[in-house]
Coordinates of C-alpha atoms and ligand atoms in Angstrom, one line a residue:
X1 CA 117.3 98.5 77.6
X2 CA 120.4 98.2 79.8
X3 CA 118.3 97.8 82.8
X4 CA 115.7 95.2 80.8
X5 CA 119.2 93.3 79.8
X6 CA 121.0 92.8 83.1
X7 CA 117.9 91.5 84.7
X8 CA 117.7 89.1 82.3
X9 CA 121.5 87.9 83.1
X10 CA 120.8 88.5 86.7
X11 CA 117.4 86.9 87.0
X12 CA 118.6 84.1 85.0
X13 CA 121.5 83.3 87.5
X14 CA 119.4 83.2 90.0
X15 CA 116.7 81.2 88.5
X16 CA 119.9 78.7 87.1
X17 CA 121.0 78.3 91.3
X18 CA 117.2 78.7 93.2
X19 CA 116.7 75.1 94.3
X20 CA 112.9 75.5 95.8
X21 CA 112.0 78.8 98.0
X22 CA 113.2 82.1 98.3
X23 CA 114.5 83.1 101.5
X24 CA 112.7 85.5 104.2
X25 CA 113.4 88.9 103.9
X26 CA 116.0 90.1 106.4
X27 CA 113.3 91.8 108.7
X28 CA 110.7 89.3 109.2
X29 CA 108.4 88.2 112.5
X30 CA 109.9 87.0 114.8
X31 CA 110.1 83.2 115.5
X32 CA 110.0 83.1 119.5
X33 CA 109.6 86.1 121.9
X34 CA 112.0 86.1 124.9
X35 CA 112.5 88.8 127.7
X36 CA 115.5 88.7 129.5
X37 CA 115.7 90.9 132.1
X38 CA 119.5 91.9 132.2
X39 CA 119.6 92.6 129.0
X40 CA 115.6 94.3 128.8
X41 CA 116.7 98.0 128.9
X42 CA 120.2 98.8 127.8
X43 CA 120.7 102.6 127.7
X44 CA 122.0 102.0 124.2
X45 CA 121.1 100.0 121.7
X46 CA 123.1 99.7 118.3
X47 CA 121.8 98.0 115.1
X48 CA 124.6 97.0 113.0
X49 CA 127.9 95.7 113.7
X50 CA 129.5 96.7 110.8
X51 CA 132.7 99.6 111.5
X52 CA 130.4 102.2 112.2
X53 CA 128.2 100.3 114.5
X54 CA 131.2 99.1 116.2
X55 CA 133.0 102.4 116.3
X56 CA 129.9 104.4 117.5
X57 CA 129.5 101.1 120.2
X58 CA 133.1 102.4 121.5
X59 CA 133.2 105.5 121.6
X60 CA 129.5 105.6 123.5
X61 CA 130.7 103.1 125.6
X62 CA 134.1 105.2 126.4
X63 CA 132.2 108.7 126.5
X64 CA 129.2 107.0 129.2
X65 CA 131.2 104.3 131.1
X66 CA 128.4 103.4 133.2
X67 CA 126.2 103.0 130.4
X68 CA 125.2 99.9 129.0
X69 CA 126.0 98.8 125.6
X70 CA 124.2 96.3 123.1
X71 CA 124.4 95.7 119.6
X72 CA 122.8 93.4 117.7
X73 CA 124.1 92.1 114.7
X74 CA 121.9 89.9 112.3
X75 CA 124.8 88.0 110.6
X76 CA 126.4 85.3 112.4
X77 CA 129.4 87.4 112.8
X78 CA 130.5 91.2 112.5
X79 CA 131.2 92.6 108.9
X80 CA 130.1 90.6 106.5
X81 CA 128.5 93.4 104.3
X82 CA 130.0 96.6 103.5
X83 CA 132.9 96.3 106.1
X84 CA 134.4 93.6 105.1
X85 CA 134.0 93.3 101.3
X86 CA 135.3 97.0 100.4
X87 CA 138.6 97.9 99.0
X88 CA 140.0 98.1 102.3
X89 CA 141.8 101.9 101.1
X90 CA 141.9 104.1 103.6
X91 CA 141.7 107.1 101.2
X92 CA 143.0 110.1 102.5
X93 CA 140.4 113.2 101.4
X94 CA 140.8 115.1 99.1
X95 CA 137.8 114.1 96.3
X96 CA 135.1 115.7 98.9
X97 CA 133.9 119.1 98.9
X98 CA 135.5 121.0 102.0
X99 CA 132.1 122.4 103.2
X100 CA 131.3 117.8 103.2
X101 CA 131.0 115.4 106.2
X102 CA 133.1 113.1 104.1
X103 CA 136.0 115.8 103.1
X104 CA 135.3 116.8 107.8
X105 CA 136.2 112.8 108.5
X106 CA 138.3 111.6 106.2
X107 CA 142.1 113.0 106.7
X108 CA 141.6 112.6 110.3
X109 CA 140.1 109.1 109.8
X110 CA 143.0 108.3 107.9
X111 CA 145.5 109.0 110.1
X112 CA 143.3 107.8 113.2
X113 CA 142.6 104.2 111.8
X114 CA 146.8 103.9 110.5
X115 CA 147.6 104.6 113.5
X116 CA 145.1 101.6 115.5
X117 CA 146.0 99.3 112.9
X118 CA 149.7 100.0 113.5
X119 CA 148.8 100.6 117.5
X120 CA 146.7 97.0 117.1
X121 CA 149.8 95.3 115.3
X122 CA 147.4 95.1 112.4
X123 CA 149.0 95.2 108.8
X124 CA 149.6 98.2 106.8
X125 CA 150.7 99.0 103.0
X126 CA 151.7 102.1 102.7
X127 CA 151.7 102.2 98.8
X128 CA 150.5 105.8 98.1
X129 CA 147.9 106.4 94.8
X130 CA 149.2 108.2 91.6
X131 CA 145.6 109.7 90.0
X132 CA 146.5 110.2 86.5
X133 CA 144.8 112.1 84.0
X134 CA 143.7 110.1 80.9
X135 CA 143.4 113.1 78.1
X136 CA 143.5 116.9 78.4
X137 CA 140.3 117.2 79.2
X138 CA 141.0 115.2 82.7
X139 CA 143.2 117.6 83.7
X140 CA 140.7 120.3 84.9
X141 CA 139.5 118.2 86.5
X142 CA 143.0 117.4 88.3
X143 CA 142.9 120.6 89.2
X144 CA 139.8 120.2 91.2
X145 CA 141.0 117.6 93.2
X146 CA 144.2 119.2 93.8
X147 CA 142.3 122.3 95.4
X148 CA 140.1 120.1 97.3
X149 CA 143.4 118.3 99.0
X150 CA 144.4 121.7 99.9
X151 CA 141.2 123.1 100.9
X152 CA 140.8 119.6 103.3
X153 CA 144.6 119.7 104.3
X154 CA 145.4 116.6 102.7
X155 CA 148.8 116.0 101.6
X156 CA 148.7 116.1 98.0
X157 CA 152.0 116.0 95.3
X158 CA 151.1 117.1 91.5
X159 CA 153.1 115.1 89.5
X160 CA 154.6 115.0 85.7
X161 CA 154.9 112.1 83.4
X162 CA 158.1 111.3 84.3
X163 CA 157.8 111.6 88.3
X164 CA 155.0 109.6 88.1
X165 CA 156.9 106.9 86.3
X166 CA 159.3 107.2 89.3
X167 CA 156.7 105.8 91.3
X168 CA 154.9 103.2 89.2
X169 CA 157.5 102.4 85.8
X170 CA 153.9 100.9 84.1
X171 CA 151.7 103.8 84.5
X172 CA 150.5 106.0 81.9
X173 CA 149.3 109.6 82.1
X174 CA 148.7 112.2 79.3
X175 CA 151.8 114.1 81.2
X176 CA 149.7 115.0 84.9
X177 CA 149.0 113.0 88.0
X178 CA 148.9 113.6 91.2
X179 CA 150.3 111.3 94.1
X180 CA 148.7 111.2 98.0
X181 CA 151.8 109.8 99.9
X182 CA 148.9 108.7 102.6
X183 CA 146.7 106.6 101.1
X184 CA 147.1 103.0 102.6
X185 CA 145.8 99.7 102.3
X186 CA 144.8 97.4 105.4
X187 CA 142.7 94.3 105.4
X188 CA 139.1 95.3 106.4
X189 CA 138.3 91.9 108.0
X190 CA 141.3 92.6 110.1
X191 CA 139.6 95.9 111.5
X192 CA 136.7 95.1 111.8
X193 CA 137.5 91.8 114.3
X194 CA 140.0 94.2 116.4
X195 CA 137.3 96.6 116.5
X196 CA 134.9 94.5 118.1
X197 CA 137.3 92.8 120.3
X198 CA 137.9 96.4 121.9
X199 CA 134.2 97.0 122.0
X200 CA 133.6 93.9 124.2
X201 CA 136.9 94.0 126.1
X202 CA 135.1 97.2 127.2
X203 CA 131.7 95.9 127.9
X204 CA 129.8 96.3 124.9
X205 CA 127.3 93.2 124.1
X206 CA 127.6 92.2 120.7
X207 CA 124.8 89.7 120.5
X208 CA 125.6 88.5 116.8
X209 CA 122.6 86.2 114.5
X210 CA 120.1 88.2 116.4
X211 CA 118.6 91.1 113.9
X212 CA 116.4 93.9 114.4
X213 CA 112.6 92.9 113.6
X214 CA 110.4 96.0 114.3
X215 CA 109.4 98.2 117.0
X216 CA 106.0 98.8 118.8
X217 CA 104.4 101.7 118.8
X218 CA 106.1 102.3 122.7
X219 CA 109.5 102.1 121.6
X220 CA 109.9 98.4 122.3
X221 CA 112.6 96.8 119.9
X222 CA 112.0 93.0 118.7
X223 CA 114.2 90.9 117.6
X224 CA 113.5 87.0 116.7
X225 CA 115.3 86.5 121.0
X226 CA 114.2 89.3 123.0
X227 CA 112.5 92.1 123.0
X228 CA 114.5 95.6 124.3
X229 CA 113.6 98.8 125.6
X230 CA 115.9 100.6 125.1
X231 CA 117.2 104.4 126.6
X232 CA 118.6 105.5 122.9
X233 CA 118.9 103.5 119.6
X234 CA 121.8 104.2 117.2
X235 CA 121.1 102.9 113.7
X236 CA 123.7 101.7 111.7
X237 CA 122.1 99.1 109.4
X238 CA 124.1 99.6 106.1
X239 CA 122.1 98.5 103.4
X240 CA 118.8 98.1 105.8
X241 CA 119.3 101.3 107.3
X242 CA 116.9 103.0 105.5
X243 CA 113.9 100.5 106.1
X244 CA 115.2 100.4 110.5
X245 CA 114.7 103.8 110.4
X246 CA 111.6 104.2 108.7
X247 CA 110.1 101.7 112.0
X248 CA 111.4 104.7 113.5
X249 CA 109.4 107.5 111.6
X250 CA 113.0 108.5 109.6
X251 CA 114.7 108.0 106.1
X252 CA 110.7 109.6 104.8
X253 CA 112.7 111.7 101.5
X254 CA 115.5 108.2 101.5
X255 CA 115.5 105.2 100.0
X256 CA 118.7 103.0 99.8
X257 CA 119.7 102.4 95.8
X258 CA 122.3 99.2 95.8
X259 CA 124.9 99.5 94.0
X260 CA 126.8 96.2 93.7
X261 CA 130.9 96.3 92.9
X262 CA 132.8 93.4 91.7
X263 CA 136.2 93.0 91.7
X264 CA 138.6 91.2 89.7
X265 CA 142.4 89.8 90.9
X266 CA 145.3 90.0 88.4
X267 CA 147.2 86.8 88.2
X268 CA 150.8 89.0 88.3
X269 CA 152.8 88.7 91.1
X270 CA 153.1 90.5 94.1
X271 CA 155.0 94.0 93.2
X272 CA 154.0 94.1 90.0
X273 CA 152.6 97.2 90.4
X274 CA 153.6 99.3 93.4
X275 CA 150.7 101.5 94.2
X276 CA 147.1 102.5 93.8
X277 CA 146.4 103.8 90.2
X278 CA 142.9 105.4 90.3
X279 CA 141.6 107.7 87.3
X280 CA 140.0 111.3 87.1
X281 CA 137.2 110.5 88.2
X282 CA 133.2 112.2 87.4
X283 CA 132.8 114.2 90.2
X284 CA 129.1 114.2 89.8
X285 CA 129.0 110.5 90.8
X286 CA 129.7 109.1 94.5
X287 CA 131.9 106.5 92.5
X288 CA 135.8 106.5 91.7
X289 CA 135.5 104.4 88.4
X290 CA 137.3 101.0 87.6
X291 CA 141.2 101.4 89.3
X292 CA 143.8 99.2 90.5
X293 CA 144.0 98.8 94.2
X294 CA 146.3 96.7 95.8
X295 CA 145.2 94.6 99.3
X296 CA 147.4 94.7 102.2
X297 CA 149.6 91.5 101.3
X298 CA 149.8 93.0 97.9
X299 CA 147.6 91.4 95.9
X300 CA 146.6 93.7 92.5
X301 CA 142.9 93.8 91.7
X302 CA 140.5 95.7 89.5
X303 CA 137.0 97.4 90.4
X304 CA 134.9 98.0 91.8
X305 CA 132.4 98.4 89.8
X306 CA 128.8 100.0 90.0
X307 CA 126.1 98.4 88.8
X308 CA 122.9 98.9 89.8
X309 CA 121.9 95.9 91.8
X310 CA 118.0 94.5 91.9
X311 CA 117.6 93.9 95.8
X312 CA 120.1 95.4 98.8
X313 CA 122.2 92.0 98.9
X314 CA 122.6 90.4 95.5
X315 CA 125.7 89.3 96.2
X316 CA 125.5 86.5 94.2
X317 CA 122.5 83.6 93.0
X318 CA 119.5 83.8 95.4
X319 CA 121.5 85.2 98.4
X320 CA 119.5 88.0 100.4
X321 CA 116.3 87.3 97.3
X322 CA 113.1 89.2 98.3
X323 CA 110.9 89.3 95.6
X324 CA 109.2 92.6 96.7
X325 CA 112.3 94.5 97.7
X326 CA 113.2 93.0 93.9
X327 CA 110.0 94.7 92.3
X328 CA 110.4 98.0 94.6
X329 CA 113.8 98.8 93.6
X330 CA 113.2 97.5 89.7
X331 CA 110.4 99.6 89.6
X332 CA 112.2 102.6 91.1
X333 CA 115.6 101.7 88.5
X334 CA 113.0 102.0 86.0
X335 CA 111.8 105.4 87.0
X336 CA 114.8 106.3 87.0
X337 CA 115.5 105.1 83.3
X338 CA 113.0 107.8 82.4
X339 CA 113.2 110.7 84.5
X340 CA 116.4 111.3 86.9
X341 CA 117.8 114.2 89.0
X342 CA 121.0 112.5 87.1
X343 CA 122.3 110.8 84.0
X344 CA 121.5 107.4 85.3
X345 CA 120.4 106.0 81.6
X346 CA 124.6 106.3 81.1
X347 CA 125.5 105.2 84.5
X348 CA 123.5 101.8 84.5
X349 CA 125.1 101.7 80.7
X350 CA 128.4 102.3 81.7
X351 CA 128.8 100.2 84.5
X352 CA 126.9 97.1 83.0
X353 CA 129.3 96.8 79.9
X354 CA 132.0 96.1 83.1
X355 CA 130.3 93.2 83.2
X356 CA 133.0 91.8 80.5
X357 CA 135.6 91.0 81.7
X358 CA 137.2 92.6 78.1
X359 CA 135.8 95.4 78.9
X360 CA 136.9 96.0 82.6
X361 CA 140.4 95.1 81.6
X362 CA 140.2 97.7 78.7
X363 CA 139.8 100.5 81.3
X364 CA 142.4 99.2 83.4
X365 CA 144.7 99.3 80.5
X366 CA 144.1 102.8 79.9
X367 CA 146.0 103.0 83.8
X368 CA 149.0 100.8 82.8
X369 CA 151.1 99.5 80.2
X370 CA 151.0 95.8 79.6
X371 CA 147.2 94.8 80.6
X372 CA 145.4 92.0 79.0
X373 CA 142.0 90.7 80.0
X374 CA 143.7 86.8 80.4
X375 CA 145.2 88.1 83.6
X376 CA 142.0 88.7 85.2
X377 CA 139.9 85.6 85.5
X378 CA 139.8 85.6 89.0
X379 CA 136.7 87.2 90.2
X380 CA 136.9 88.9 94.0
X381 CA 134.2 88.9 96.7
X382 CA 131.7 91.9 95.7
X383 CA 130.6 94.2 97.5
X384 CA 127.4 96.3 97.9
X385 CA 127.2 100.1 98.2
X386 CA 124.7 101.2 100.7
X387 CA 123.6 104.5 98.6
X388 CA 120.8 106.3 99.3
X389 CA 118.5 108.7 96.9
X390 CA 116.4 111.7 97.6
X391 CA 113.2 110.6 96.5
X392 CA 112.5 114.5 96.2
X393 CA 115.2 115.4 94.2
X394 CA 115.7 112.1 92.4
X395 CA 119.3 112.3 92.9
X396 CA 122.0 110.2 94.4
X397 CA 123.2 111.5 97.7
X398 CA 126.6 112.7 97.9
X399 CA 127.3 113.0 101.4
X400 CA 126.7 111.0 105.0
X401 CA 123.1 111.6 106.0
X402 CA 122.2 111.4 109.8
X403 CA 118.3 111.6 111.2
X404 CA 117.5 111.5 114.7
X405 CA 115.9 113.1 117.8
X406 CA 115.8 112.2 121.2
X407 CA 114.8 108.7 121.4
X408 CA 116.8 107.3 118.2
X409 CA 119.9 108.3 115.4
X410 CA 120.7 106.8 112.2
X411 CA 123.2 106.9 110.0
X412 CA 122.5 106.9 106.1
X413 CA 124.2 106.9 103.7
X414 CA 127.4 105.0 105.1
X415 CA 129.1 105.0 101.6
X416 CA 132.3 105.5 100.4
X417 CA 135.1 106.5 102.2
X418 CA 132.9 105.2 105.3
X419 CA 135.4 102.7 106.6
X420 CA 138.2 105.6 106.1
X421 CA 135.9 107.7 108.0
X422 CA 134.4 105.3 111.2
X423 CA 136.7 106.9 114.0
X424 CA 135.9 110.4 113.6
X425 CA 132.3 109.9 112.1
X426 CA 131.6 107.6 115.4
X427 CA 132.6 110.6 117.6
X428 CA 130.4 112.5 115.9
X429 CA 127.4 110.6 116.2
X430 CA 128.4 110.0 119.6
X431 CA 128.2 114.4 120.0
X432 CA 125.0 114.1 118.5
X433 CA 123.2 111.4 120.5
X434 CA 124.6 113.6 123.2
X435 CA 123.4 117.2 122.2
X436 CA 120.1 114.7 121.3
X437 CA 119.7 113.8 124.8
X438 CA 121.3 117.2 126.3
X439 CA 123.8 114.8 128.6
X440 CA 127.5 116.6 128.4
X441 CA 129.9 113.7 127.7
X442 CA 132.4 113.7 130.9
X443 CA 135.8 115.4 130.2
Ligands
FAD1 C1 132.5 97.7 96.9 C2 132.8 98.7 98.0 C3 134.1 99.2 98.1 C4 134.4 100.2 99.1 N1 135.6 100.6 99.3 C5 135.9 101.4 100.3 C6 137.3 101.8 100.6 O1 138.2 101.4 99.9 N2 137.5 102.7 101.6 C7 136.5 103.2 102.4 O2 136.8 104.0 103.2 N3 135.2 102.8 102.2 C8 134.9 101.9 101.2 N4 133.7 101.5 101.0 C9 132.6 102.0 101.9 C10 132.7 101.3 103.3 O3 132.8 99.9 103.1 C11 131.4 101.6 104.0 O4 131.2 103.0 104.1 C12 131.4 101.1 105.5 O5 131.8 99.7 105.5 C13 130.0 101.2 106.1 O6 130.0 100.6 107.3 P1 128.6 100.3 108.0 O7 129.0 99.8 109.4 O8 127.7 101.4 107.9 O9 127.9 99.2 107.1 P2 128.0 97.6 107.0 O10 129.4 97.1 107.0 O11 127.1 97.2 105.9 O12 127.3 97.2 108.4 C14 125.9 97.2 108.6 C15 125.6 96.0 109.5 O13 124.3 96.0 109.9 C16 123.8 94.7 109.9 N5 122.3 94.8 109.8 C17 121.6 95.1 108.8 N6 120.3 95.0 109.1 C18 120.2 94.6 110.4 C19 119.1 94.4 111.3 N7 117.9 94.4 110.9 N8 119.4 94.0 112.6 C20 120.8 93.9 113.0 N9 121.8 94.1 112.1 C21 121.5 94.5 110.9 C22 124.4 94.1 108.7 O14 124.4 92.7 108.8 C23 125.8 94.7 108.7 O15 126.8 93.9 109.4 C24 133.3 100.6 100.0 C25 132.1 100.0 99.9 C26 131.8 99.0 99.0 C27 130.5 98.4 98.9

């Protein structure tokens, strides 16, 4: 029922803005076939110029200095998916499992990417997150996270009532919190634009509006301009990774789940609440559950949220319609209505009665003293999760995924706390592209 009702709001939004026809799907034929030779047989080829693509672009580019560099970048410019609609926190690791990629990347990402931004001159709020528990029975779980921290080496401060109040004079607990003094907020577009200004101050070729179409059955890449072949290709397509690696015999067990998150932005000033308030959240879901963030100028917003979205980018009306990627993943959301690896009859539920803005503000008030829905009208840019599900298992994946042999590598799975993650996780894809293609990287 959930699912039947929000595709009747969605579809109906969309049907409300479609003017004539739908748009292509992102990989399509191509329109004209080029060949240029410089650019004919890079030794590496990136798809994706989101922060992972563009980390993994550096730090091949700085392990191989001789080697050519291209990525290609269907949007017009860098970031305009995942990497620059998230919550821009750079969350510092301690909700992961220690034996996880994400609990291996994300202290040390943390500290790496405060440190460029700061390096960069880019802008930093270091605001800190309380994560208060609601009721009693949050407070095991508390305890969870509080081992984690320790377990990952994150700094981690359990808090009372009253210390917590020290911190943020609005919050509420049910007398435990904890506090991470080194979770900050930076502006994501900010990143993402210094990031690729490094990448082609040192020689990468970001050939943006020009996406990857399909490859031949000899390893030649097409895009709608060229065609490539290249030495090694490094996927890191976001929400299209799954399907780029499948034209690469990968992502067989995988299939990319959308999850869209929407935001909301409080009209109260600047400072009127002084750092990230997150809650307990269910550790058997990749998701943190509706908290207040603030954005690097200090801005207070709500979200995200998690609703199951009906193609990869429903960002809003017809943008990014397929009607068969539409079909495919309604099908599959209804599958998973009947028979999931995980409650996902109460997950769609839950997360589509965010919807209301009532609603949404209700949560956050169980966060804060004085919340009221009125001071949420504003709606912020969403965003959409990149989350992939083992078709085998019929579960939602917890962790980074990464397929590859010698001729290609791709990243799945790029979710949450990716962007945290991208300096550290590119080095590591950057070790295994080189243990792939049994070339030391220079010391
Ligand atoms: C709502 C939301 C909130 C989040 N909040 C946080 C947070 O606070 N902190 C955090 O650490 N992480 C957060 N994340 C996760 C983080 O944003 C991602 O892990 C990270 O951005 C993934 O980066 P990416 O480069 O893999 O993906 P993307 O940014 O999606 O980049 C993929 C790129 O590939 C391009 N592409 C796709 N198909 C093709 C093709 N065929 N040819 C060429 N190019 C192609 C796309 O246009 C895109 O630019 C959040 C994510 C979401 C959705």
């Amino acid at each position: 029922l959930p699912s039947f009702a929000y595709f009747y709001v969605e579809i109906s939004e969309f049907y409300a803005e479609m003017p004539t026809a739908s748009l292509p799907p992102p990989i399509r034929e191509p329109a004209a076939v080029g060949f240029p030779a410089s650019d004919a047989r890079p030794d590496f080829l990136i798809i994706g110029g989101g922060v992972l693509g563009l980390a993994i672009a550096l730090a091949c580019r700085r392990a191989w200095p001789e080697a050519s560099v291209i990525l290609l970048e269907k949007e017009a410019r860098c970031g305009e998916h995942a990497s620059g609609r998230n919550s821009g926190v750079l969350h510092a690791g301690f909700y992961y499992t220690p034996d996880s990629l994400k609990a291996r990347f994300a202290a040390e990402g943390n500290r790496r990417l405060t440190a460029y931004c700061r390096e960069r001159g880019l802008r930093v709020l270091a605001c800190g997150k309380l994560v208060v528990a609601r009721n009693a029975a949050e407070v095991a779980s508390l305890e969870t996270l509080l081992e984690r921290g320790r377990a990952n080496g994150v700094p981690l401060e359990p808090v009372t009532h009253d210390e917590a109040r020290r911190i943020e004079p609005r919050v509420k607990t049910c007398g435990r919190a904890l506090f991470s003094p080194t979770t900050v907020s930076v502006d994501p577009g900010e990143v993402v634009a210094a990031l690729a200004a490094d990448a082609q101050n040192l020689g990468v070729r970001i050939h943006s509006g020009e996406g990857f179409l399909g490859r031949t059955p000899d390893g030649v890449v097409r895009t709608a301009r060229a065609r490539y072949a290249p030495g090694y290709v490094i996927n890191a397509a976001g929400l299209q990774a799954d399907r780029v690696a499948r034209a690469f015999g990968f992502s067989r067990h995988y299939r990319i789940l959308p999850f869209k998150g929407l935001y909301r932005y409080s009209n109260e000033p600047t400072g009127a609440v002084r750092t990230h308030i997150y809650p307990v959240p269910d550790l058997r879901h990749p998701f943190l559950g509706v908290h207040y963030t603030l954005t690097v100028d200090g801005r207070i917003k709500i979200g995200p949220t998690a609703l199951p979205a009906l193609w990869r980018e429903q960002y809003g009306g017809r943008q990014g319609f397929s009607a068969r990627e539409c079909l495919e993943i309604l099908a599959r959301q209804t599958g998973l209505l009947v028979h999931a690896g995980f409650d996902f009859r109460r997950l769609a539920w839950t997360e589509l009665r965010k919807q209301s803005r009532h609603h949404m503000a209700a949560l956050a008030g169980e966060l804060l003293e004085g919340v009221h829905a009125d001071q949420f009208r504003e709606r912020g840019r969403p965003g959409i999760r990149a989350q992939l599900i083992d078709l085998r298992t019929r579960r939602l994946e917890m962790d980074f995924v990464l397929e590859g042999d010698a001729r290609s590598l791709h990243v799945l799975n790029a979710v949450s706390p990716g962007f945290t993650c991208a300096l550290p996780f590119a080095d590591h894809v950057r070790d295994a592209v080189a243990r792939h293609l049994q070339t030391p990287i220079p010391t």
